[in-house]
Short mmCIF file of C-alpha atoms and ligand atoms in Angstrom, two decimals:
data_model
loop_
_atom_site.label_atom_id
_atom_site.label_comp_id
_atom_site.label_asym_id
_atom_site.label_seq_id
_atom_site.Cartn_x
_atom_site.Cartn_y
_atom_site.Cartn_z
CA UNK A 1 -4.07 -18.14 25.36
CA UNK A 2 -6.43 -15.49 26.14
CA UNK A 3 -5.70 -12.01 26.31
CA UNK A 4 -7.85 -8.91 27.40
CA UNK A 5 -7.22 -5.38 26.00
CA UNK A 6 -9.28 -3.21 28.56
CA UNK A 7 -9.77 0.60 28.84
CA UNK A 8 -8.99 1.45 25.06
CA UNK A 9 -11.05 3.82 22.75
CA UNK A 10 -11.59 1.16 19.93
CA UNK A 11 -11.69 3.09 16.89
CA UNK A 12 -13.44 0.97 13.36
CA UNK A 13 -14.69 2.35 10.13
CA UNK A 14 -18.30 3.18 11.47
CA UNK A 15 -17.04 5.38 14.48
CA UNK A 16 -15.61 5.51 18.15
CA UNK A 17 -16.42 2.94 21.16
CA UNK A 18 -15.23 2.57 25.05
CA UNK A 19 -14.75 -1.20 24.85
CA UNK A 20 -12.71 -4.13 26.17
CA UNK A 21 -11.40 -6.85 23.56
CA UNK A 22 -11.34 -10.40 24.15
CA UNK A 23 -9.12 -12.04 22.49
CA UNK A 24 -8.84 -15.65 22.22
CA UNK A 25 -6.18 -17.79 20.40
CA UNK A 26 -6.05 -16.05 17.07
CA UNK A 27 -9.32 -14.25 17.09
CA UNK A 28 -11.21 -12.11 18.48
CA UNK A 29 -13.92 -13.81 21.04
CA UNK A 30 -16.20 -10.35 22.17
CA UNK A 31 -16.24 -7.06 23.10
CA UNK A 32 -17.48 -5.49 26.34
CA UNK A 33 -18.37 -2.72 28.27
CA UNK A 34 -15.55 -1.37 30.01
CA UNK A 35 -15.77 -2.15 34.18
CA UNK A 36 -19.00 -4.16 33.91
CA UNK A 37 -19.01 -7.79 35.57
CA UNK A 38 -18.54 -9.58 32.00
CA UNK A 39 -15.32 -7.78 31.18
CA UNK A 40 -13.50 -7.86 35.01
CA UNK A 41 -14.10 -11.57 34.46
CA UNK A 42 -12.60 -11.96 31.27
CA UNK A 43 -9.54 -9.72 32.29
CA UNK A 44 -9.24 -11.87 35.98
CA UNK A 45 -9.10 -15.05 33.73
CA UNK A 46 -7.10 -13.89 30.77
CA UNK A 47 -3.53 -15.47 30.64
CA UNK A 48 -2.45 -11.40 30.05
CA UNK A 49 -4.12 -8.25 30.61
CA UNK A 50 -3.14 -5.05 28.05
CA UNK A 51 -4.10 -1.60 29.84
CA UNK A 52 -5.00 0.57 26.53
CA UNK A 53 -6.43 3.59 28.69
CA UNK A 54 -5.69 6.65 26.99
CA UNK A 55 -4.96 4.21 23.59
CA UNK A 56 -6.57 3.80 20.68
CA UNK A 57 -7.50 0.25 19.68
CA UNK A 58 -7.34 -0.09 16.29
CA UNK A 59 -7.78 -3.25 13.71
CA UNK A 60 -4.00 -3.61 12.15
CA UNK A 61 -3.41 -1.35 9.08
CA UNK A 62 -3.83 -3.16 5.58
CA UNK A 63 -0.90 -2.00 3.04
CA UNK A 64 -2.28 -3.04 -0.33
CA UNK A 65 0.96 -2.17 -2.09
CA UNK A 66 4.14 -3.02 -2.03
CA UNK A 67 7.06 -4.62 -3.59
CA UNK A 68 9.37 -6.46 -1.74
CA UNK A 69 12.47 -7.85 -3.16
CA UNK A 70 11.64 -6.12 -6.72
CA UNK A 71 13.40 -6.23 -9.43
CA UNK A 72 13.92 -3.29 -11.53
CA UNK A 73 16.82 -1.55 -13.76
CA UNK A 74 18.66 -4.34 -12.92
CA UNK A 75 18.73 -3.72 -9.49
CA UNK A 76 16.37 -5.30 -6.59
CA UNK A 77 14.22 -3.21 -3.46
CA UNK A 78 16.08 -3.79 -0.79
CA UNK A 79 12.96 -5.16 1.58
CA UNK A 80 13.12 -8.79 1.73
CA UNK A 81 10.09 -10.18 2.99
CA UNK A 82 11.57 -10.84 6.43
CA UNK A 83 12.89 -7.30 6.93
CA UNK A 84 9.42 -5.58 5.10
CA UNK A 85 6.96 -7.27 6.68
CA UNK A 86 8.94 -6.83 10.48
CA UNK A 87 8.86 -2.97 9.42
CA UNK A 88 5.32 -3.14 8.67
CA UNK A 89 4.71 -4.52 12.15
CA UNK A 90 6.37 -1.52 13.50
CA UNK A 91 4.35 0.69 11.96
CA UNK A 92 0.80 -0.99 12.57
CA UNK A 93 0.60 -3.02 9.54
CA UNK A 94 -0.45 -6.26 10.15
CA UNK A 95 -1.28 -7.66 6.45
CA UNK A 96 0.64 -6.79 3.10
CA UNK A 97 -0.17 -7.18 -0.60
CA UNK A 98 2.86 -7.73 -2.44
CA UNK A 99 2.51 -7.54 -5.85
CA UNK A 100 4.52 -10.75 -7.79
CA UNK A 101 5.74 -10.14 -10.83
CA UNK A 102 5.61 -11.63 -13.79
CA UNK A 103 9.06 -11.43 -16.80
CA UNK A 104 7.48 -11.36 -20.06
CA UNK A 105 8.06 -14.62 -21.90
CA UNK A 106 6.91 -16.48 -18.83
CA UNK A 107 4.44 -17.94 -17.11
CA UNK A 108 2.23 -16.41 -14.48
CA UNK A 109 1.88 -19.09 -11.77
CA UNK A 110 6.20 -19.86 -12.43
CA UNK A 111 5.72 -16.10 -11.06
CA UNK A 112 3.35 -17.09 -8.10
CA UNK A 113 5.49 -19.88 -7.54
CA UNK A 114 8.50 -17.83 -7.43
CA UNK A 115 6.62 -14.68 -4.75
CA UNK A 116 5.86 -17.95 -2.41
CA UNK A 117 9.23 -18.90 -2.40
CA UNK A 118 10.06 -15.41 -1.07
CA UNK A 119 7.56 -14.85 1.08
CA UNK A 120 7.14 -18.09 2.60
CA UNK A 121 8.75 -18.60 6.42
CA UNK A 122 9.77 -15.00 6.44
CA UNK A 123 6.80 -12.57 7.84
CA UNK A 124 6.28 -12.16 10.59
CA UNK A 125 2.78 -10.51 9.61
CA UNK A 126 0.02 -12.07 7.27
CA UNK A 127 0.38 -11.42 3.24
CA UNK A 128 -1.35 -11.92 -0.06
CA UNK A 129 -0.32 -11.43 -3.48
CA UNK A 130 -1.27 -9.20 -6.49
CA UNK A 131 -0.17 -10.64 -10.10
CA UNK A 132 1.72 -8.65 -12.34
CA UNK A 133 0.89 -9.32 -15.53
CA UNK A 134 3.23 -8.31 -18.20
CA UNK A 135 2.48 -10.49 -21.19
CA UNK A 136 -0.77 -11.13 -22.45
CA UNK A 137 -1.42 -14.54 -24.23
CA UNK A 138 -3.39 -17.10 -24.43
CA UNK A 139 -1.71 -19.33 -21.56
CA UNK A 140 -1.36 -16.02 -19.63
CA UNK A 141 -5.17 -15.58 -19.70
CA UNK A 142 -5.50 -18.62 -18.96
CA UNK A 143 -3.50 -18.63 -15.75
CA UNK A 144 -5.53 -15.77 -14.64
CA UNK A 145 -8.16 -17.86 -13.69
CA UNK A 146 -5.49 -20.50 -12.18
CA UNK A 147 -3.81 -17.44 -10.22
CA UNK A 148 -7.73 -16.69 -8.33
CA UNK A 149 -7.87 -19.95 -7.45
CA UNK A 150 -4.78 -19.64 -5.59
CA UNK A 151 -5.95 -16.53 -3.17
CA UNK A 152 -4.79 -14.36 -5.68
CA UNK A 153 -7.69 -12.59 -7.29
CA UNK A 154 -6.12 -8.91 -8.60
CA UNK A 155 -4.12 -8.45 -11.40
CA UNK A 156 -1.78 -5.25 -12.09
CA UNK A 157 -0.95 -3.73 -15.31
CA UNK A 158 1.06 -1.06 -16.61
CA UNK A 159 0.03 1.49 -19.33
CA UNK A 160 3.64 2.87 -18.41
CA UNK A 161 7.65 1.58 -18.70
CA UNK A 162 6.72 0.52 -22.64
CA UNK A 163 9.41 -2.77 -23.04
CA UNK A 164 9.21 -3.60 -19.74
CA UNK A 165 5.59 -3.71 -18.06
CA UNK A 166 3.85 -1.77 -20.87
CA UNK A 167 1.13 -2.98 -21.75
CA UNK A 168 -1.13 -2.09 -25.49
CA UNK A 169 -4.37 -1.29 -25.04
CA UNK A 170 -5.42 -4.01 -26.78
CA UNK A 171 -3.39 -6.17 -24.40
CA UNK A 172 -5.56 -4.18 -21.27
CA UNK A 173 -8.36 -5.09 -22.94
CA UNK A 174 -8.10 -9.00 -23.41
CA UNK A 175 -6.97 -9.06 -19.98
CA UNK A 176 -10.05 -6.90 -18.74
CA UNK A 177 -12.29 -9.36 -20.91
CA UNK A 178 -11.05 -12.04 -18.58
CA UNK A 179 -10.79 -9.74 -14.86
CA UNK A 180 -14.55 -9.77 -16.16
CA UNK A 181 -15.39 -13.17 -16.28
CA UNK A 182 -13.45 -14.85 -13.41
CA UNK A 183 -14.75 -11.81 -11.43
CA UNK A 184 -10.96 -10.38 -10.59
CA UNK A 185 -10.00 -7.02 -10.03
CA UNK A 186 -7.64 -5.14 -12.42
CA UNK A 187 -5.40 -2.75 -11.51
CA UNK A 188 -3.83 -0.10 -13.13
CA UNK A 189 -0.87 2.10 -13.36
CA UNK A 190 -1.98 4.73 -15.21
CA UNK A 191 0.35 6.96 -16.94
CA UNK A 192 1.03 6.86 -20.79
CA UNK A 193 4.50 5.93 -21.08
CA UNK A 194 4.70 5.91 -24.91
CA UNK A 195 4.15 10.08 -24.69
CA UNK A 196 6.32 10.04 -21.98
CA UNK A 197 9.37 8.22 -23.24
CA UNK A 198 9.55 10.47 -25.60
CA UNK A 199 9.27 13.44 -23.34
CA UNK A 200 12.53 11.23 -21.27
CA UNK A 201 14.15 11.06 -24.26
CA UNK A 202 14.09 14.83 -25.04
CA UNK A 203 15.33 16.13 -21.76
CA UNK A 204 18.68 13.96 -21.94
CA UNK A 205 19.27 14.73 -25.45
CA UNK A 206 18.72 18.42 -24.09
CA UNK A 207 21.54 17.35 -21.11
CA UNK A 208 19.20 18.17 -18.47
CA UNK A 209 19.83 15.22 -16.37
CA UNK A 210 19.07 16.15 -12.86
CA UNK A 211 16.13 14.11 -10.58
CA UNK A 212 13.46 16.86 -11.21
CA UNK A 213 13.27 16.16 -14.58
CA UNK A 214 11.87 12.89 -14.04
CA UNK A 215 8.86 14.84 -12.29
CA UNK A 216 9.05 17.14 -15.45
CA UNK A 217 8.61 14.26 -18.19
CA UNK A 218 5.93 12.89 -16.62
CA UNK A 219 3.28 15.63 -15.96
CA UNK A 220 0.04 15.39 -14.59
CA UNK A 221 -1.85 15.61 -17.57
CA UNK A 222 -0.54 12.12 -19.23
CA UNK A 223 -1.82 10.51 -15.92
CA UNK A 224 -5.14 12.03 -16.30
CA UNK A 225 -5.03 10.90 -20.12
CA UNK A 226 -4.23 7.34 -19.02
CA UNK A 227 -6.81 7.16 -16.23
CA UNK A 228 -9.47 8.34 -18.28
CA UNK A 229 -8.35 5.44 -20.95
CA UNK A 230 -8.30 2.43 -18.88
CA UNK A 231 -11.95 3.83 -17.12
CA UNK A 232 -12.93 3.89 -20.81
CA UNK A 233 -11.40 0.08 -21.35
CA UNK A 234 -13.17 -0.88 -18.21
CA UNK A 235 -16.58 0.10 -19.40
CA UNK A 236 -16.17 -1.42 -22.86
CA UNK A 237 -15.50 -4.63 -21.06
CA UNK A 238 -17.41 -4.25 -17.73
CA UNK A 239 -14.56 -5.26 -16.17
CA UNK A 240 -14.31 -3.07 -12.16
CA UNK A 241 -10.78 -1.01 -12.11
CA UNK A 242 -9.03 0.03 -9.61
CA UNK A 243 -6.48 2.80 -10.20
CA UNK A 244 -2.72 2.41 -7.98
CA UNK A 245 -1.20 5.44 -6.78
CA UNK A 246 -3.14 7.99 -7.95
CA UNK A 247 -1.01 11.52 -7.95
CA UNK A 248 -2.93 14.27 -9.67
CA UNK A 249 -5.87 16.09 -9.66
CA UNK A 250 -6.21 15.75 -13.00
CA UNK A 251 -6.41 11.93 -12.42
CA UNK A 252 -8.68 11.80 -9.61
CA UNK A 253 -11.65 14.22 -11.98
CA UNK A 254 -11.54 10.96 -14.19
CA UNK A 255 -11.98 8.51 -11.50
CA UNK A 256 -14.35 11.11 -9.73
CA UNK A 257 -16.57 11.60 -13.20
CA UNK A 258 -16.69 7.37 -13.40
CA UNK A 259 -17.74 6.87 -10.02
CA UNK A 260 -20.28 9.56 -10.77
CA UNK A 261 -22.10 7.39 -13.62
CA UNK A 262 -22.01 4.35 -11.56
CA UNK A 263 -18.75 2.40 -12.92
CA UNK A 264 -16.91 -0.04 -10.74
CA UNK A 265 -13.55 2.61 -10.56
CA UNK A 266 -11.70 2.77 -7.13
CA UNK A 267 -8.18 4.31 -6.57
CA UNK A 268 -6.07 4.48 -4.06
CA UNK A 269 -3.29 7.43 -3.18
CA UNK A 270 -0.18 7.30 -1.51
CA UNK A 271 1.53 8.85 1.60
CA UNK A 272 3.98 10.55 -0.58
CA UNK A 273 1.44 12.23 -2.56
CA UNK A 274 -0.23 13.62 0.31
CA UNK A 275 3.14 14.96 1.78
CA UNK A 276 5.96 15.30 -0.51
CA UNK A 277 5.99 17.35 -3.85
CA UNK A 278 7.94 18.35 -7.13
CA UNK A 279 9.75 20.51 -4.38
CA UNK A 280 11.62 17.65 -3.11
CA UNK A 281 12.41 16.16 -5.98
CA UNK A 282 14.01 19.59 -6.62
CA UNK A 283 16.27 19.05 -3.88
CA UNK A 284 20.24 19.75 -4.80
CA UNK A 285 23.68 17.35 -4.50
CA UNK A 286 21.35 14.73 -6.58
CA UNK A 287 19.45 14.23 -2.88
CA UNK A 288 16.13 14.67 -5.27
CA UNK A 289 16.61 11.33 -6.47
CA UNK A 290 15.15 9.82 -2.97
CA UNK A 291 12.19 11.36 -3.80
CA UNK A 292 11.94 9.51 -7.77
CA UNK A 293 9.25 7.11 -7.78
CA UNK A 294 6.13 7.02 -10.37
CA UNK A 295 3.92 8.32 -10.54
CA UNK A 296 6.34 11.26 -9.71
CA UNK A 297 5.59 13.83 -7.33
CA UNK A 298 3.42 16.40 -8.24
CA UNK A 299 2.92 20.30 -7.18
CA UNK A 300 1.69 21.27 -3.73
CA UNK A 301 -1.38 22.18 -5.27
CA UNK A 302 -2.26 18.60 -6.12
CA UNK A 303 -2.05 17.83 -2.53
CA UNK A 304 -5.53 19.83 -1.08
CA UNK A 305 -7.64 17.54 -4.10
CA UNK A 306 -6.33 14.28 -2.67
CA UNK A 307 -6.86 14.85 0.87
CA UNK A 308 -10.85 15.81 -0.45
CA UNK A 309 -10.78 12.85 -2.86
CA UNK A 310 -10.23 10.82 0.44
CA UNK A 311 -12.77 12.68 2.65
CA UNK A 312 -15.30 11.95 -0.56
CA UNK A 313 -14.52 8.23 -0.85
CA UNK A 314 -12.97 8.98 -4.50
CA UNK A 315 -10.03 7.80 -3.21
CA UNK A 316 -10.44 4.86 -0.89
CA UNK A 317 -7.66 3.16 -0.33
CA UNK A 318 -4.12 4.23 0.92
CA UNK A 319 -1.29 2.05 0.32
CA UNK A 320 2.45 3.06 0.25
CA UNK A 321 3.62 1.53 -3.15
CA UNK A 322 6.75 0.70 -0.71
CA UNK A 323 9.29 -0.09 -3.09
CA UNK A 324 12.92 0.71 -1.36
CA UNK A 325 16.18 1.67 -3.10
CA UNK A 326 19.06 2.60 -1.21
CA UNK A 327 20.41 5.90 -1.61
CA UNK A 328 23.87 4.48 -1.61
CA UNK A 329 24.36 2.36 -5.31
CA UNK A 330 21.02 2.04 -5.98
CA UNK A 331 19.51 5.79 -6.46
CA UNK A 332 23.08 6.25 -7.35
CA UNK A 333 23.08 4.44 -10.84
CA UNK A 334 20.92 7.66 -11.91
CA UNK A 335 23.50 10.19 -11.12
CA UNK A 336 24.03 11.52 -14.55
CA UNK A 337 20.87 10.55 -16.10
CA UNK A 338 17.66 10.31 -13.96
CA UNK A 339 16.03 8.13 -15.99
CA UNK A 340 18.55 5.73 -14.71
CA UNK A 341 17.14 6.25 -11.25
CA UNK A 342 15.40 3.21 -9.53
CA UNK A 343 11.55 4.28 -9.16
CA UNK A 344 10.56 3.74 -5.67
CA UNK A 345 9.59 5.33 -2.39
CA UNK A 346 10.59 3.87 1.20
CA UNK A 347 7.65 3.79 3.21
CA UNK A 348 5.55 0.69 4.73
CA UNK A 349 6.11 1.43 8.36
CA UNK A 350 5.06 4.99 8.27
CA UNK A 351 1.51 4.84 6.58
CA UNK A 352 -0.41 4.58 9.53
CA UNK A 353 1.31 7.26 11.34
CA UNK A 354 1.13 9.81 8.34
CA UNK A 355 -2.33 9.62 8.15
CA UNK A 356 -3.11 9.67 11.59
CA UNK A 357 -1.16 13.24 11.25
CA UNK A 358 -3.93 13.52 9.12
CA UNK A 359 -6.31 12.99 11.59
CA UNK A 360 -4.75 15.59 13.32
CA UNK A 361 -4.79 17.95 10.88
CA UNK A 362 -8.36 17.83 10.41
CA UNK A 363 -8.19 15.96 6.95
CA UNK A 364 -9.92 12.53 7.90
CA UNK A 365 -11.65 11.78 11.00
CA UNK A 366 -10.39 9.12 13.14
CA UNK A 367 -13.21 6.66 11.44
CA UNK A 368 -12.45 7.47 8.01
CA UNK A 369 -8.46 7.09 8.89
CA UNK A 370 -9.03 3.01 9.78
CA UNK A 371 -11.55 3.11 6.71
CA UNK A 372 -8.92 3.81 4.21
CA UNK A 373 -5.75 2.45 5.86
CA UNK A 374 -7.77 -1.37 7.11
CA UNK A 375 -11.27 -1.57 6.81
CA UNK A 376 -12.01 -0.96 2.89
CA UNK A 377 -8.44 -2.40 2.01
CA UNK A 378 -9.92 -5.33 3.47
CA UNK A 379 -13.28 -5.32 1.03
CA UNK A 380 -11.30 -4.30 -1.69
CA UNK A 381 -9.00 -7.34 -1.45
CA UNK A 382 -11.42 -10.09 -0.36
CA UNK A 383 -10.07 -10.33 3.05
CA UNK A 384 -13.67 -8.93 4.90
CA UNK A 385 -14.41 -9.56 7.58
CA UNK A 386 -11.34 -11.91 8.82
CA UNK A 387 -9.30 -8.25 8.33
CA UNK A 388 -9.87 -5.06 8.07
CA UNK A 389 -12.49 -4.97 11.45
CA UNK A 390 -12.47 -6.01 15.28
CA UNK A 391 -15.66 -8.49 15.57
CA UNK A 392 -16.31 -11.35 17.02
CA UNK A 393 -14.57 -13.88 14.86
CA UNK A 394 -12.21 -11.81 13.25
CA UNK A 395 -8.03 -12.30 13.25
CA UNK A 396 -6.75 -10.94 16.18
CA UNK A 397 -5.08 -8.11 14.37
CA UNK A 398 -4.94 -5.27 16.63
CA UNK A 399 -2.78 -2.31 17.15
CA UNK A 400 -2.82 -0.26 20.18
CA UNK A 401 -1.99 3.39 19.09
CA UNK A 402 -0.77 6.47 21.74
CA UNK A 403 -2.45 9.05 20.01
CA UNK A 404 -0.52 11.59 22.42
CA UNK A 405 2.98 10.30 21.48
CA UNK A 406 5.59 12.43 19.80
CA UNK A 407 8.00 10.71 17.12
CA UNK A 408 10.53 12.33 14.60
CA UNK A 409 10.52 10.18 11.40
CA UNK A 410 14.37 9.29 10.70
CA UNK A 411 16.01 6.74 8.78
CA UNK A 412 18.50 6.45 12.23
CA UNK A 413 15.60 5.11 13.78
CA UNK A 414 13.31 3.31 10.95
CA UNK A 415 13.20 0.05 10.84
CA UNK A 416 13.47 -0.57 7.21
CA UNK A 417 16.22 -2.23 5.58
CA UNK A 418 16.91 1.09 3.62
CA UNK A 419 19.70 3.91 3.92
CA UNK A 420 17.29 6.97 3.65
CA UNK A 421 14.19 8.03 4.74
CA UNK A 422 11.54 10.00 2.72
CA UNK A 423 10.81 12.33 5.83
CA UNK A 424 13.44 12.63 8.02
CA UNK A 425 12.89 15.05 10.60
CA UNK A 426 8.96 14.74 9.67
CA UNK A 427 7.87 15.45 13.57
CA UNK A 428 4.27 13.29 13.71
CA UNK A 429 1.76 12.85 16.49
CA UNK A 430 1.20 10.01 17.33
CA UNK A 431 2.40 6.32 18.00
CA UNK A 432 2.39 2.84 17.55
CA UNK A 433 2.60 1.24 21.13
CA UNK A 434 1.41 -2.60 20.82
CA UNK A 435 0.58 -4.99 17.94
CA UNK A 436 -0.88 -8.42 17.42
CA UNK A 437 -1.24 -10.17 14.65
CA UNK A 438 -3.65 -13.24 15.08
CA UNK A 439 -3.52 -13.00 18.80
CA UNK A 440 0.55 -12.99 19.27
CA UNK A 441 2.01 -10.18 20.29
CA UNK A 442 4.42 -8.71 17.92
CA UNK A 443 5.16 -5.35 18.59
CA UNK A 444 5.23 -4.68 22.83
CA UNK A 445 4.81 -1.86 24.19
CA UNK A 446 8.14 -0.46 21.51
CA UNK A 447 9.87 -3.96 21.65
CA UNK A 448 9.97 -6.19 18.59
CA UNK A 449 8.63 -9.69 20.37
CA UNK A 450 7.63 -11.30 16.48
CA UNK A 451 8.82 -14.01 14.48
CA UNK A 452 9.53 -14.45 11.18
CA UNK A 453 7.45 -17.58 10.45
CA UNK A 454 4.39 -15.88 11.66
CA UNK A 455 2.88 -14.86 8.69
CA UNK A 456 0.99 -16.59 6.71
CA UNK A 457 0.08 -16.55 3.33
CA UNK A 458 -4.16 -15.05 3.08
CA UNK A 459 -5.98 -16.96 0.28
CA UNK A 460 -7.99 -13.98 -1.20
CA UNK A 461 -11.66 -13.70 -2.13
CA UNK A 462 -12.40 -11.78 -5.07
CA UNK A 463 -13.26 -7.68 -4.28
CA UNK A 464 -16.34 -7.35 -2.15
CA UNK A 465 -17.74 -4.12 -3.24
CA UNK A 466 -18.77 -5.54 -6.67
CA UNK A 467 -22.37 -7.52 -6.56
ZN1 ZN B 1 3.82 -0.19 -7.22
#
């Protein structure tokens, strides 16, 4: 099967081109000049011919974070693999990083094990795994090395949610001993939960129950604190870092001051942080609690540093954290204590259309928008340059974007298994026409064409910005 995208504007991480893609099988056989002799041959003997004039042609989005089929507060997010990864595909996304998860008291590849089970016959887009790790032993550390063996070469921790995730420093530390020697990343969620229990604690002994206190109890500065902690773990152990969801300003001066000295800290931000705020999780008739995830929201203010913190390559990476709870029974458990509230923020098939509203907005350039949303994803996860770029050789993972189209976000229309969305009404710029992943069409022209089945699991190099 060959296939010729002609007349696009393909768009990478070093800038704008006129060119035609070739596209054969699963990857990507050449580019061309537009109406020479070379590329009217290739489209007069490709099986199908894709008009992209006026389009941009993009390599497919990379959404380093999410959580499908999560447990948490006894409850699961509502994605299953099948229905996240279609939604992804809707949205541009054509390769997901699901983070598995690991109970404490067992073992880390029973966890692996279990994420494969999940995952495996239901995308219809490519995936890879993060490892949770939420007990540190000496089997555990172990595994690590096991777990990069198997493709799966970063490993999340949580200096927040003490009995559950939480990890001691000391903990962090043993595990960044080993990130260090088997050459994984570690990844963080930085926010000190011991402070901020305490601060949870406080406001429902006070009765003030409502959504926005779960913004309140968790302010800006205890992310910051964090941040600057595990950079300072990091060091100690020369072990790279790379912050998740990144929400404050405060935050992003650490990871900004590290990056400054030379350290191996990256971060990545969020959608949600770059559009929502403590406003909406201010909103009445408990509606707020759509908007709880953690980090929480933070002022407007916040908002203006993160969109520079991109431009500046301090922040490098945006993922959505996409971690689904329905309004409806899920969100609802929280209804007279919002610490009840299932943390999580609907969002994998809108990243790539938010930031291209970004694009429009002046923020990013159209370059640094497939930088941060494919292209360093890509380096950051070991995936380079078989993602993340449209070269000779690489997957087939394209998406042809209208940049003229008009769309009004609305969970009516979403295609994510989920009973709210996070910007309804949200008018955006912009569109998602066509999108292949490894040469087969998934998305057409608006129509769904893919497969569960599809996907298939991405055996992970280590990071490739560390030498
Ligand atoms: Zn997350």
């Amino acid at each position: 099967m060959k296939i010729a995208i002609t007349q696009g504007t393909v768009v990478t991480a070093s800038g704008t081109l006129s060119a035609d893609v070739l596209i054969h099988g699963d990857k990507v056989l050449a580019l061309g000049q537009p109406g020479s002799e070379l590329t009217t041959s290739w489209a007069a003997g490709a099986d199908r011919v894709i008009d992209a004039s006026g389009k941009y042609v993009l390599p497919g989005g990379i959404d380093g974070h999410t959580h499908m089929e999560m447990p948490f507060g006894g409850t699961f997010s509502v994605d299953t693999f099948e229905t996240g990864s279609r939604a992804a595909a809707w949205g541009g996304t054509t390769t997901i990083v699901d983070f598995a998860v690991q109970p404490k008291g067992t073992s880390l590849l029973a966890a692996l094990d279990k994420w494969h089970e999940k995952a495996d016959g239901n995308c219809s887009i490519d995936y890879g795994f993060h490892m949770i790790v939420s007990d540190v032993n000496d089997t555990t550390l172990k595994e690590m090395a096991a777990c990069v063996d198997g493709g799966v070469t970063s490993f999340k921790m949580f200096m927040a949610y003490p009995g559950v995730f939480y990890a001691t420093d000391g903990e962090i530390l043993l595990a960044m001993q080993q990130a260090e020697r088997i050459g994984a990343l570690t990844m963080m969620h930085a926010e000190n939960g011991i402070a901020i229990d305490e601060l949870v604690a406080q406001a429902i002994a006070a009765g003030k129950t409502a959504p926005l206190q779960h913004g309140l109890t968790r302010p800006p500065e205890l992310e910051a604190e964090a941040t600057g902690r595990a950079i300072t773990l990091a060091a100690v152990t020369g072990a790279p870092l790379y912050i998740v969801h990144l929400s404050a300003a405060q935050a992003l001066d650490q990871v900004t001051e590290a990056r400054d000295t030379g350290q191996n800290v990256f971060a990545e931000t969020c959608p949600q942080y770059l559009y929502l705020s403590l406003e909406d999780l201010a909103r009445p008739d408990f509606e707020g609690a759509k908007y709880v995830c953690s980090p929480p929201l933070r002022m407007r203010e916040h908002q203006d540093s993160l969109w520079r913190g991109l431009r500046g390559n301090d922040l490098s990476v945006v993922s959505t954290d996409h971690c689904p709870f329905c309004f409806k029974d899920q969100k609802e458990l929280g209804r007279s204590d919002f610490s009840k509230i299932p943390n999580g923020i609907p969002g994998v098939e809108h990243r790539m259309d938010l930031l291209h509203q970004g694009v429009v907005a002046g923020e990013l350039s159209l370059a640094r928008w497939v930088e941060v949303a494919s292209t360093t994803p890509a380096r950051m996860f070991g995936l380079y340059p078989r993602k993340g770029v449209i070269a000779p050789g690489s997957d087939a993972d394209i998406v042809i974007y209208d940049p003229q189209a008009r769309q009004v976000l609305s969970a009516a229309t979403h295609h994510m298994n989920v009973d709210y969305s996070a910007y309804e009404g949200m008018e955006i710029t912009g569109r998602v026409d066509t999108v292949l992943s490894r040469g087969h069409v998934v998305i057409d022209a608006g129509e769904y064409q893919g497969r569960a089945g599809h996907g298939q699991f991405l055996h992970r190099e280590t990071c490739q910005y560390l030498s």
